[in-house]
Coordinates of C-alpha atoms in Angstrom, one line a residue:
Chain A
M281 CA 37.2 -52.3 6.9
L282 CA 38.2 -49.7 9.4
N283 CA 39.9 -47.8 6.6
Y284 CA 36.5 -47.1 5.0
T285 CA 34.4 -46.2 8.0
L286 CA 36.4 -43.1 9.0
P287 CA 36.4 -41.3 5.6
L288 CA 32.8 -42.4 5.0
S289 CA 31.4 -41.0 8.3
L290 CA 33.6 -38.0 7.9
G291 CA 32.1 -37.4 4.4
I292 CA 28.5 -37.9 5.7
L293 CA 29.2 -35.5 8.6
A294 CA 30.7 -32.9 6.3
G295 CA 27.9 -33.3 3.8
L296 CA 25.3 -32.8 6.6
L297 CA 27.1 -29.8 8.0
G298 CA 27.4 -28.3 4.5
F299 CA 23.7 -28.9 4.0
V300 CA 22.7 -27.1 7.2
V301 CA 25.1 -24.2 6.6
G302 CA 23.8 -23.9 3.0
M303 CA 20.2 -23.7 4.1
L304 CA 21.1 -21.2 6.8
L305 CA 23.1 -19.0 4.4
Q306 CA 20.4 -19.1 1.7
Q307 CA 17.7 -18.2 4.4
D308 CA 20.0 -15.4 5.6
S309 CA 20.5 -14.0 2.2
S310 CA 16.7 -14.1 1.6
Y311 CA 16.1 -12.4 5.0
R312 CA 18.4 -9.5 4.2
S313 CA 16.9 -9.0 0.7
I314 CA 13.3 -9.2 2.1
N315 CA 14.2 -6.6 4.8
K316 CA 15.5 -4.3 2.1
A317 CA 12.4 -4.8 0.1
I318 CA 10.2 -4.2 3.2
S319 CA 11.9 -0.8 4.0
N320 CA 11.1 0.4 0.4
D321 CA 7.7 -1.0 -0.2
P322 CA 4.7 -0.5 2.0
Y323 CA 2.7 -3.4 0.6
I324 CA 5.5 -5.9 1.2
Y325 CA 5.8 -4.3 4.7
E326 CA 2.1 -4.8 5.4
R327 CA 2.4 -8.5 4.5
R328 CA 5.8 -9.1 6.1
Q329 CA 4.4 -11.7 8.6
Q330 CA 3.1 -14.0 5.8
I331 CA 6.3 -13.5 3.8
Y332 CA 8.6 -14.3 6.7
E333 CA 6.5 -17.4 7.4
A334 CA 6.8 -18.5 3.8
T335 CA 10.5 -18.0 3.5
M336 CA 12.0 -18.7 7.0
F337 CA 12.6 -22.4 7.4
F338 CA 14.6 -22.0 10.6
S339 CA 13.3 -19.8 13.3
Y340 CA 17.0 -18.9 14.0
S341 CA 18.7 -16.4 11.8
C342 CA 22.4 -15.5 12.0
S343 CA 21.7 -12.1 10.5
I344 CA 21.5 -8.9 12.4
D345 CA 19.0 -6.4 11.2
P346 CA 20.4 -4.3 8.3
P347 CA 20.8 -0.6 8.9
Q348 CA 17.5 1.2 8.1
R349 CA 17.1 3.9 5.5
T350 CA 17.4 7.3 7.1
P351 CA 15.6 9.4 8.0
C352 CA 12.3 7.7 7.1
A353 CA 11.7 4.1 7.6
V354 CA 8.2 2.7 7.1
S355 CA 8.4 0.7 10.3
T356 CA 9.1 3.7 12.4
L357 CA 6.6 6.0 10.9
M358 CA 3.9 3.4 10.7
K359 CA 4.2 2.2 14.3
Y360 CA 0.5 2.6 14.8
G361 CA -0.5 0.9 11.5
F362 CA -1.9 1.9 8.1
P363 CA -5.5 3.4 8.4
G364 CA -6.0 2.3 4.8
L365 CA -4.0 0.7 2.0
D366 CA -4.9 2.7 -1.1
D367 CA -1.9 3.8 -3.2
I368 CA 0.7 4.4 -0.5
H369 CA 3.6 6.8 -1.0
I370 CA 6.6 7.1 1.3
Y371 CA 8.5 10.3 1.8
R372 CA 11.3 11.2 4.1
N373 CA 9.1 12.4 6.9
F374 CA 5.6 11.3 6.2
V375 CA 3.7 8.4 4.6
L376 CA 0.7 9.2 2.5
S377 CA -2.2 7.3 1.0
Y378 CA -3.3 8.9 -2.3
D379 CA -6.9 9.1 -3.5
R380 CA -6.7 8.8 -7.3
R381 CA -10.4 9.6 -7.7
N382 CA -10.3 12.8 -5.7
R383 CA -6.7 13.7 -6.5
I384 CA -5.9 14.5 -2.9
A385 CA -4.5 12.3 -0.1
H386 CA -6.7 9.9 1.9
W387 CA -4.4 10.5 4.9
V388 CA -0.9 11.6 5.8
C389 CA 0.9 10.1 8.7
E390 CA 3.7 12.0 10.5
H391 CA 5.9 11.5 13.6
L392 CA 6.8 14.6 15.6
A393 CA 9.6 14.2 18.1
R394 CA 10.7 16.9 20.5
D395 CA 14.4 16.9 19.5
K396 CA 13.4 17.4 15.8
L397 CA 11.2 20.4 16.4
D398 CA 13.8 22.5 18.2
C399 CA 16.7 24.1 16.3
D400 CA 18.7 27.3 16.4
D401 CA 18.4 28.5 12.9
P402 CA 15.0 27.5 11.3
V403 CA 14.9 27.3 7.5
V404 CA 11.8 28.9 6.1
H405 CA 12.5 29.4 2.4
K406 CA 9.4 28.5 0.5
P407 CA 9.8 27.0 -2.9
S408 CA 8.4 29.2 -5.7
E409 CA 5.8 26.5 -6.6
F410 CA 4.4 23.2 -5.6
L411 CA 6.5 20.1 -6.5
V412 CA 5.2 17.3 -8.7
D413 CA 5.4 13.7 -7.6
T414 CA 6.2 11.8 -10.8
S415 CA 5.3 8.4 -9.1
I416 CA 1.6 9.4 -9.5
P417 CA 0.5 8.7 -13.1
L418 CA -0.2 11.9 -15.0
L419 CA -3.9 11.0 -15.3
F420 CA -4.3 11.2 -11.6
R421 CA -2.2 14.2 -10.7
A422 CA -3.5 17.5 -9.5
S423 CA -1.6 20.5 -10.8
A424 CA -0.9 24.0 -9.3
R425 CA -3.1 25.4 -12.1
D426 CA -6.1 23.7 -10.7
F427 CA -6.0 26.1 -7.7
Y428 CA -5.7 29.3 -9.8
K429 CA -8.7 31.6 -9.8
S430 CA -10.7 29.3 -7.4
D431 CA -12.1 30.2 -4.0
W432 CA -9.7 27.8 -2.4
V433 CA -6.1 27.9 -1.6
G434 CA -3.7 25.0 -1.8
S435 CA -2.5 24.0 1.7
Q436 CA -0.4 21.2 3.2
L437 CA -1.8 18.3 5.2
A438 CA 1.7 17.6 6.7
S439 CA 2.6 21.0 7.9
P440 CA 5.9 22.5 6.7
L441 CA 6.4 24.2 10.1
N442 CA 6.9 20.7 11.6
Y443 CA 10.1 20.5 9.5
K444 CA 11.7 23.9 9.7
C445 CA 15.0 22.6 11.0
N446 CA 15.8 20.9 7.7
A447 CA 15.5 22.6 4.3
Y448 CA 15.0 19.4 2.4
D449 CA 12.3 18.1 4.7
Y450 CA 10.6 21.5 4.6
F451 CA 10.6 21.5 0.8
E452 CA 9.1 18.0 0.7
T453 CA 5.8 19.2 2.3
Y454 CA 5.3 21.2 -0.9
M455 CA 4.7 18.0 -2.9
L456 CA 1.4 18.3 -4.7
T457 CA 0.2 15.0 -3.2
N458 CA 0.3 16.7 0.2
I459 CA -1.7 19.7 -1.0
V460 CA -5.5 20.0 -0.5
P461 CA -7.9 22.9 -1.4
V462 CA -8.5 24.7 1.9
S463 CA -10.7 27.8 2.7
R464 CA -8.4 30.8 3.0
G465 CA -10.0 31.8 6.3
L466 CA -9.5 28.4 7.8
K467 CA -5.8 28.0 6.9
T468 CA -4.6 31.2 8.6
N469 CA -6.6 30.7 11.7
V470 CA -8.1 27.6 13.3
W471 CA -6.1 25.1 11.2
S472 CA -2.7 26.7 12.0
R473 CA -3.7 26.8 15.7
L474 CA -4.5 23.1 15.5
E475 CA -1.1 22.4 13.9
Q476 CA 0.5 24.5 16.7
H477 CA -1.4 22.4 19.3
V478 CA 0.1 19.2 17.8
R479 CA 3.6 20.6 18.0
Q480 CA 2.9 21.7 21.6
L481 CA 1.9 18.1 22.5
A482 CA 5.1 16.9 20.9
Q483 CA 7.1 19.4 23.0
Q484 CA 5.3 18.4 26.2
H485 CA 5.3 14.6 25.8
G486 CA 8.3 14.0 23.5
S487 CA 6.7 11.8 20.8
V488 CA 3.5 12.4 18.9
Y489 CA 2.1 10.5 15.8
V490 CA -0.5 12.4 13.8
Y491 CA -2.8 11.4 10.9
T492 CA -4.3 14.2 8.9
G493 CA -6.8 14.0 6.0
P494 CA -9.9 15.2 4.3
L495 CA -13.6 14.3 5.1
F496 CA -16.7 14.4 2.9
M497 CA -19.6 14.7 5.3
P498 CA -23.3 14.3 4.3
Q499 CA -25.8 17.1 4.8
R500 CA -29.5 16.7 5.3
I501 CA -31.5 17.5 2.1
T502 CA -35.0 16.6 3.2
F503 CA -36.3 14.9 6.3
R504 CA -35.2 11.4 5.3
N505 CA -32.6 12.3 2.6
W506 CA -29.0 12.9 3.2
A507 CA -26.4 13.7 0.5
I508 CA -22.7 14.4 0.1
K509 CA -22.0 17.6 -1.9
H510 CA -18.5 18.9 -2.6
Q511 CA -17.0 21.2 -5.2
V512 CA -14.3 20.0 -7.7
I513 CA -11.8 22.5 -9.1
G514 CA -9.6 22.8 -12.2
V515 CA -9.3 20.6 -15.3
N516 CA -8.2 17.7 -13.1
T517 CA -11.4 18.0 -11.0
V518 CA -9.6 18.1 -7.6
A519 CA -12.1 17.4 -4.9
V520 CA -12.7 20.1 -2.2
P521 CA -13.3 18.4 1.1
T522 CA -16.1 19.5 3.3
H523 CA -14.1 18.9 6.5
F524 CA -10.6 17.9 7.7
F525 CA -9.6 15.6 10.5
K526 CA -6.6 15.1 12.7
V527 CA -6.1 12.0 14.8
I528 CA -3.4 12.5 17.3
I529 CA -1.6 9.7 19.2
V530 CA 0.4 10.9 22.2
E531 CA 3.0 8.5 23.5
N532 CA 3.6 8.3 27.3
E533 CA 7.3 8.9 27.8
E534 CA 7.4 7.7 31.4
N535 CA 5.3 4.5 31.0
C536 CA 5.9 2.8 27.6
D537 CA 3.6 -0.1 28.5
Q538 CA 0.6 2.2 28.8
L539 CA -1.6 2.6 25.7
P540 CA -1.0 5.9 24.1
Y541 CA -3.6 8.7 24.6
M542 CA -5.6 9.7 21.5
E543 CA -7.5 12.8 20.4
G544 CA -9.6 13.4 17.3
Y545 CA -10.5 16.7 15.7
V546 CA -12.9 17.5 12.9
V547 CA -12.8 21.1 11.4
P548 CA -15.2 22.3 8.6
N549 CA -13.5 23.6 5.5
A550 CA -14.9 27.1 5.8
E551 CA -14.0 30.5 7.2
L552 CA -14.6 30.3 11.0
D553 CA -14.8 32.7 13.9
K554 CA -11.3 33.6 15.0
E555 CA -12.2 33.5 18.7
I556 CA -13.5 29.9 18.6
E557 CA -11.9 27.4 21.0
L558 CA -10.1 24.3 19.6
S559 CA -11.9 22.1 22.0
V560 CA -15.2 22.8 20.1
F561 CA -13.8 20.6 17.2
L562 CA -12.9 17.6 19.4
S563 CA -14.8 14.6 18.1
E564 CA -15.1 10.8 18.5
I565 CA -12.4 9.0 16.5
R566 CA -15.0 6.4 15.7
D567 CA -17.0 9.0 13.8
I568 CA -13.9 10.0 11.8
E569 CA -13.3 6.3 11.0
H570 CA -16.9 6.0 9.8
F571 CA -16.9 9.0 7.4
A572 CA -13.3 8.6 6.2
G573 CA -13.5 4.8 5.8
L574 CA -10.2 4.5 7.7
K575 CA -9.3 2.4 10.7
F576 CA -7.0 3.9 13.4
F577 CA -5.1 2.4 16.2
E578 CA -7.1 1.3 19.2
G579 CA -5.3 3.4 21.8
D580 CA -6.6 5.1 24.9
R581 CA -9.5 6.9 23.1
R582 CA -11.1 9.1 25.8
E583 CA -14.8 9.3 25.6
Y584 CA -16.1 12.5 23.9
Q585 CA -17.5 14.1 27.1
N586 CA -14.4 13.2 29.2
L587 CA -12.2 14.6 26.4
I588 CA -13.8 18.0 26.5
E589 CA -13.6 18.1 30.3
N590 CA -10.0 17.0 30.2
V591 CA -9.0 19.6 27.6
E592 CA -10.9 22.3 29.5
S593 CA -9.3 21.4 32.8
R594 CA -5.9 21.4 31.1
A595 CA -6.7 24.8 29.6
T596 CA -7.7 26.1 33.0
L597 CA -4.5 24.8 34.5
D598 CA -2.4 26.3 31.8
T599 CA -3.8 29.8 32.4
Chain B
M233 CA 50.3 -38.5 3.6
L234 CA 48.2 -40.2 1.0
N235 CA 46.0 -41.6 3.7
Y236 CA 44.8 -38.1 4.7
T237 CA 44.3 -36.6 1.2
L238 CA 41.5 -38.9 0.2
P239 CA 39.2 -38.6 3.2
L240 CA 39.9 -34.8 3.4
S241 CA 39.0 -34.1 -0.3
L242 CA 36.1 -36.5 0.0
G243 CA 34.9 -34.6 3.1
I244 CA 35.3 -31.2 1.4
L245 CA 33.5 -32.5 -1.7
A246 CA 30.6 -33.9 0.4
G247 CA 30.5 -30.7 2.4
L248 CA 30.2 -28.5 -0.8
L249 CA 27.6 -30.9 -2.3
G250 CA 25.6 -30.7 0.9
F251 CA 25.9 -26.9 0.9
V252 CA 24.5 -26.5 -2.6
V253 CA 21.8 -29.1 -2.0
G254 CA 20.8 -27.4 1.2
M255 CA 20.6 -24.0 -0.4
L256 CA 18.5 -25.4 -3.3
L257 CA 16.1 -27.2 -1.0
Q258 CA 15.7 -24.2 1.2
Q259 CA 15.0 -22.0 -1.8
D260 CA 12.6 -24.6 -3.2
S261 CA 10.7 -24.7 0.1
S262 CA 10.5 -20.9 0.1
Y263 CA 9.3 -20.9 -3.5
R264 CA 6.5 -23.3 -2.8
S265 CA 5.3 -21.4 0.3
I266 CA 5.5 -18.0 -1.5
N267 CA 3.4 -19.4 -4.4
K268 CA 0.9 -20.6 -1.9
A269 CA 0.8 -17.1 -0.2
I270 CA 0.5 -15.5 -3.7
S271 CA -2.5 -17.5 -4.7
N272 CA -4.3 -16.3 -1.5
D273 CA -3.2 -12.7 -1.1
P274 CA -3.6 -10.1 -3.8
Y275 CA -1.0 -7.7 -2.3
I276 CA 1.7 -10.4 -2.2
Y277 CA 0.6 -11.3 -5.8
E278 CA 1.0 -7.7 -6.9
R279 CA 4.6 -7.6 -5.5
R280 CA 5.6 -11.1 -6.5
Q281 CA 8.4 -9.9 -8.8
Q282 CA 10.2 -8.1 -5.9
I283 CA 9.6 -11.0 -3.5
Y284 CA 10.9 -13.6 -6.0
E285 CA 14.0 -11.4 -6.6
A286 CA 14.6 -11.1 -2.9
T287 CA 14.3 -14.8 -2.1
M288 CA 15.5 -16.6 -5.2
F289 CA 19.3 -17.0 -5.0
F290 CA 19.5 -19.4 -7.9
S291 CA 17.6 -18.8 -11.1
Y292 CA 17.1 -22.5 -11.3
S293 CA 14.4 -24.1 -9.2
C294 CA 13.7 -27.9 -9.0
S295 CA 10.1 -27.2 -8.1
I296 CA 7.1 -27.5 -10.5
D297 CA 4.3 -25.0 -10.0
P298 CA 1.9 -26.1 -7.2
P299 CA -1.7 -26.8 -8.3
Q300 CA -3.7 -23.6 -8.2
R301 CA -6.8 -23.0 -6.1
T302 CA -9.9 -23.8 -8.1
P303 CA -12.0 -22.3 -9.5
C304 CA -10.7 -18.8 -8.8
A305 CA -7.0 -18.0 -9.0
V306 CA -6.0 -14.4 -8.7
S307 CA -3.5 -14.8 -11.6
T308 CA -6.2 -16.0 -14.0
L309 CA -8.9 -13.5 -13.1
M310 CA -6.4 -10.5 -12.9
K311 CA -4.8 -11.3 -16.3
Y312 CA -5.3 -7.6 -17.3
G313 CA -4.1 -6.1 -14.0
F314 CA -5.6 -4.4 -11.0
P315 CA -7.2 -1.0 -11.8
G316 CA -6.6 0.0 -8.2
L317 CA -5.2 -1.6 -5.0
D318 CA -7.7 -0.5 -2.3
D319 CA -8.9 -3.3 0.0
I320 CA -8.9 -6.2 -2.5
H321 CA -11.2 -9.2 -1.8
I322 CA -11.1 -12.4 -3.7
Y323 CA -14.1 -14.5 -4.4
R324 CA -14.5 -17.7 -6.4
N325 CA -15.5 -15.9 -9.6
F326 CA -14.7 -12.3 -9.2
V327 CA -12.1 -10.0 -7.6
L328 CA -13.4 -6.9 -5.9
S329 CA -11.9 -3.7 -4.6
Y330 CA -13.9 -2.3 -1.7
D331 CA -14.4 1.4 -1.0
R332 CA -14.7 1.6 2.8
R333 CA -15.7 5.3 2.7
N334 CA -18.6 4.8 0.4
R335 CA -19.4 1.2 1.5
I336 CA -19.7 -0.1 -2.1
A337 CA -17.1 -1.6 -4.4
H338 CA -14.6 0.5 -6.4
W339 CA -14.6 -2.2 -9.1
V340 CA -15.4 -5.8 -9.7
C341 CA -13.5 -7.9 -12.2
E342 CA -15.0 -11.0 -13.8
H343 CA -14.0 -13.4 -16.5
L344 CA -16.7 -14.8 -18.7
A345 CA -15.9 -17.9 -20.8
R346 CA -18.2 -19.4 -23.3
D347 CA -18.1 -22.9 -21.8
K348 CA -19.1 -21.6 -18.4
L349 CA -22.1 -19.7 -19.7
D350 CA -23.9 -22.7 -21.3
C351 CA -25.5 -25.4 -19.3
D352 CA -28.5 -27.6 -19.5
D353 CA -30.2 -26.9 -16.2
P354 CA -29.6 -23.4 -15.0
V355 CA -29.9 -22.8 -11.2
V356 CA -31.8 -19.6 -10.4
H357 CA -32.7 -20.0 -6.7
K358 CA -32.3 -16.6 -5.2
P359 CA -31.1 -16.5 -1.6
S360 CA -33.7 -14.9 0.8
E361 CA -31.4 -12.1 1.6
F362 CA -28.0 -10.6 0.9
L363 CA -25.0 -12.3 2.3
V364 CA -22.6 -10.6 4.7
D365 CA -18.8 -10.7 4.1
T366 CA -17.3 -10.9 7.5
S367 CA -13.8 -10.0 6.2
I368 CA -15.0 -6.4 6.0
P369 CA -14.8 -4.8 9.5
L370 CA -18.3 -4.1 10.9
L371 CA -17.7 -0.4 10.8
F372 CA -17.4 -0.4 7.0
R373 CA -20.1 -2.8 6.1
A374 CA -23.4 -1.9 4.4
S375 CA -26.4 -3.9 5.5
A376 CA -29.6 -4.9 3.7
R377 CA -31.5 -2.6 6.1
D378 CA -29.8 0.4 4.5
F379 CA -31.8 -0.2 1.3
Y380 CA -35.2 -0.5 3.0
K381 CA -37.6 2.3 2.3
S382 CA -35.2 4.1 0.0
D383 CA -35.7 5.1 -3.6
W384 CA -33.0 2.7 -4.6
V385 CA -32.8 -1.0 -5.0
G386 CA -29.8 -3.2 -4.1
S387 CA -28.3 -4.6 -7.3
Q388 CA -25.3 -6.7 -8.2
L389 CA -22.2 -5.4 -10.0
A390 CA -21.1 -8.9 -10.9
S391 CA -24.3 -10.2 -12.5
P392 CA -25.7 -13.4 -11.0
L393 CA -27.0 -14.4 -14.4
N394 CA -23.3 -14.9 -15.5
Y395 CA -23.2 -17.8 -13.0
K396 CA -26.5 -19.6 -13.4
C397 CA -24.7 -22.9 -14.0
N398 CA -23.5 -23.3 -10.5
A399 CA -25.6 -22.7 -7.4
Y400 CA -22.7 -21.7 -5.2
D401 CA -21.3 -19.2 -7.7
Y402 CA -24.8 -17.8 -8.2
F403 CA -25.2 -17.3 -4.5
E404 CA -21.8 -15.6 -4.2
T405 CA -23.0 -12.6 -6.2
Y406 CA -25.4 -11.8 -3.4
M407 CA -22.5 -10.8 -1.2
L408 CA -23.2 -7.3 0.2
T409 CA -19.8 -6.1 -1.1
N410 CA -21.1 -6.8 -4.6
I411 CA -24.3 -4.8 -4.1
V412 CA -24.8 -1.1 -5.0
P413 CA -27.9 1.2 -4.8
V414 CA -29.4 1.3 -8.3
S415 CA -32.4 3.1 -9.7
R416 CA -35.2 0.6 -10.1
G417 CA -35.9 1.7 -13.7
L418 CA -32.3 1.2 -14.7
K419 CA -31.8 -2.3 -13.3
T420 CA -34.7 -3.9 -15.1
N421 CA -34.0 -2.3 -18.5
V422 CA -30.7 -0.7 -19.8
W423 CA -28.5 -2.3 -17.2
S424 CA -29.7 -5.8 -17.8
R425 CA -29.4 -5.3 -21.5
L426 CA -25.8 -4.2 -21.0
E427 CA -25.1 -7.3 -19.0
Q428 CA -26.7 -9.4 -21.7
H429 CA -24.5 -7.7 -24.2
V430 CA -21.4 -8.7 -22.3
R431 CA -22.6 -12.4 -22.2
Q432 CA -23.2 -12.2 -25.9
L433 CA -19.7 -11.0 -26.5
A434 CA -18.4 -13.9 -24.4
Q435 CA -20.6 -16.4 -26.5
Q436 CA -19.2 -14.9 -29.7
H437 CA -15.6 -14.5 -28.9
G438 CA -15.0 -17.2 -26.3
S439 CA -13.4 -15.2 -23.5
V440 CA -14.3 -11.8 -22.1
Y441 CA -13.0 -9.9 -19.1
V442 CA -15.2 -7.2 -17.6
Y443 CA -14.7 -4.5 -14.9
T444 CA -17.8 -3.0 -13.4
G445 CA -18.1 -0.2 -10.9
P446 CA -19.7 3.0 -9.7
L447 CA -18.9 6.6 -10.9
F448 CA -19.4 9.9 -9.1
M449 CA -19.6 12.5 -11.9
P450 CA -19.5 16.3 -11.3
Q451 CA -22.4 18.6 -12.4
R452 CA -22.1 22.2 -13.4
I453 CA -23.4 24.4 -10.6
T454 CA -22.6 27.9 -11.9
F455 CA -20.6 28.9 -15.0
R456 CA -17.2 28.2 -13.4
N457 CA -18.2 25.9 -10.6
W458 CA -18.6 22.2 -10.7
A459 CA -19.6 19.9 -7.9
I460 CA -20.2 16.3 -7.1
K461 CA -23.5 15.5 -5.4
H462 CA -24.7 12.1 -4.5
Q463 CA -27.2 10.7 -1.9
V464 CA -26.2 8.5 1.0
I465 CA -28.7 6.0 2.4
G466 CA -29.3 4.1 5.6
V467 CA -27.5 4.3 9.0
N468 CA -24.3 3.1 7.3
T469 CA -24.4 6.1 4.8
V470 CA -24.0 3.9 1.7
A471 CA -23.2 6.1 -1.3
V472 CA -25.5 6.2 -4.3
P473 CA -23.4 6.5 -7.4
T474 CA -24.4 9.0 -10.1
H475 CA -23.3 6.6 -12.9
F476 CA -22.0 3.1 -13.5
F477 CA -19.3 2.0 -15.8
K478 CA -18.4 -1.2 -17.6
V479 CA -15.0 -1.7 -19.2
I480 CA -15.0 -4.8 -21.4
I481 CA -11.9 -6.6 -22.7
V482 CA -12.7 -9.0 -25.5
E483 CA -9.9 -11.6 -26.3
N484 CA -9.2 -12.6 -29.8
E485 CA -9.6 -16.4 -30.0
E486 CA -7.9 -16.8 -33.4
N487 CA -4.9 -14.5 -32.9
C488 CA -3.6 -14.5 -29.3
D489 CA -0.8 -12.2 -30.1
Q490 CA -3.1 -9.4 -31.0
L491 CA -4.0 -6.8 -28.3
P492 CA -7.5 -7.5 -27.0
Y493 CA -10.3 -5.2 -28.1
M494 CA -11.8 -2.9 -25.5
E495 CA -15.2 -1.1 -25.0
G496 CA -16.3 1.3 -22.3
Y497 CA -19.8 2.1 -21.2
V498 CA -21.1 4.8 -18.8
V499 CA -24.8 4.6 -17.8
P500 CA -26.5 7.2 -15.5
N501 CA -28.0 5.8 -12.3
A502 CA -31.6 6.9 -13.2
E503 CA -34.7 5.7 -15.0
L504 CA -34.0 5.8 -18.7
D505 CA -36.1 5.5 -21.8
K506 CA -36.7 1.8 -22.6
E507 CA -36.1 2.3 -26.3
I508 CA -32.7 3.8 -26.0
E509 CA -29.8 2.2 -27.9
L510 CA -26.8 0.8 -25.9
S511 CA -24.4 2.4 -28.3
V512 CA -25.5 5.8 -26.8
F513 CA -23.7 4.9 -23.6
L514 CA -20.3 4.1 -25.3
S515 CA -17.6 6.3 -23.9
E516 CA -13.9 6.8 -23.8
I517 CA -12.1 4.5 -21.4
R518 CA -9.8 7.4 -20.6
D519 CA -12.8 9.4 -19.2
I520 CA -13.8 6.4 -17.1
E521 CA -10.3 6.2 -15.7
H522 CA -10.3 10.0 -15.0
F523 CA -13.5 10.0 -13.0
A524 CA -13.1 6.6 -11.3
G525 CA -9.4 7.1 -10.4
L526 CA -8.7 3.7 -11.9
K527 CA -6.1 2.5 -14.5
F528 CA -7.2 -0.1 -17.0
F529 CA -5.3 -2.3 -19.4
E530 CA -3.8 -0.6 -22.5
G531 CA -5.5 -2.8 -25.0
D532 CA -6.9 -1.9 -28.4
R533 CA -9.1 1.0 -27.3
R534 CA -11.0 2.1 -30.3
E535 CA -11.5 5.8 -30.6
Y536 CA -14.9 7.0 -29.6
Q537 CA -16.2 7.8 -33.1
N538 CA -14.9 4.6 -34.6
L539 CA -16.5 2.7 -31.7
I540 CA -19.9 4.0 -32.4
E541 CA -19.6 3.3 -36.2
N542 CA -18.2 -0.1 -35.4
V543 CA -21.0 -1.1 -33.1
E544 CA -23.6 0.4 -35.4
S545 CA -22.2 -1.6 -38.4
R546 CA -22.2 -4.7 -36.3
A547 CA -25.8 -4.1 -35.3
T548 CA -26.7 -3.7 -39.0
L549 CA -24.9 -6.9 -39.8
D550 CA -26.7 -8.8 -37.0
T551 CA -30.1 -7.8 -38.2

């Protein structure tokens, strides 16, 4: 009798042990594969909580996080969330939501860090023409030809000057998905000053996230009637936005627990007076959300009036 | 020596068996949970292939498919794919992509089956007002007030008359996400005839899928300039489309292997002559795709000219 008890209990014990190890290993292999899928696919990333819940039987996992794709990982770039989920494309240094109807981006999200802005020998070789993103179906692509002989010039939403330390990163901003029709007078003046302002914030505070995109604002037609009117150019009918927005999220280096500070700018897509102050274009992030149909992070959004005072007092201090 | 071999090999065998059973059971539990998540979430549904690949270690699964949510299951309704992936909402009888910028739907997809259209006592109690979908953030919702005192009337994209056999289904079409500003003259005449045409196709052929949505078409301003101009109404600036489209997919009952036959219609959002033939509004599905920024199923898309001849000959036969 004793002869049977030992092998039997040993067998049951080994079986149970094997069972648990098997479940753990299967879960672990799933976990690794899911993490790989997440780092490549924004939609799986967005639903990661539900997918983890569905597949993780044990809350414990023996796996360490797999090394993330460099330099761009969705989770790093999208720390403050997706403003919208339409047709997301991931590049090395920015994430972009593409508007197939208007053939321009809905928004582009970038992360500027102080150490990536400074370098000894900047690379500024412009590619001879815009680059085509073949992941967009031909039917919904804009082409460089659409901009020929129009009153508008193709300009980047994610500024190439943010990436002048790396030739490949610099080139990537010439992707046609990142290009919008911009008024010539705006591009060389107010818009480039606004981009410079974002880089300055990154230099000062170390880490800045910025969302840039087009706006289509209504105009009053008669007393009670409002309408949106915007040009379309080229055979692909690329939409010319009436305005552009920038939503800037500035992280606090010293106090990470504090909510990041946020600024919103709205600039009309037209030639503007060169002397005009940037603070004139400050606007409520809620208004940008309303007209763009996007939802941004709920950070420390200073009230409009305070914002202007704040920027003005900073400007006074700087001089 | 012999005394150790038996319990040892028994233990190893039991351990291995337990290991495999453990892995299988864990995979099976994942599979069930994922399928549950898929039937509730369109984004997980869209990426189901990648998620299955990531989590299924064995190609064999001991699970049978779990019972699907009735009456609406994403997989049934979306048999011919998602034209776009922006902000998807699933209702009992239609799936809808919401345009947060314009506060109307991008498209609504329905499935009409012959047996669901016929019933003895139709229910046609209209709700006293439109229903609010609380899954849309307040900032991006239209409200019934937006339509007051405007030249436009709120009308359904998914027609309530398709669901007059079930009071709950009928009510659901009064969701504000399904409502668009329509010209009064269009709603009562050409548009309702087009909806009737879709129901007739379903009666004739048994099963019809239909995508309905708004279009914003450019007009010529000067010789080389084109622009899109559309009104916005109410405090929520709800966009008034310039046109509407319907893309109809008719399944062949007798020959399931054959590609389904497709028709596209584009109707201007204006009061139209009552006598006008529906065939006048037939248009290339490719043009609808271009202006809506959507991608439809590649079925048997008859060429424009053939389409008109075909519809005309059918009309002749019917009379």
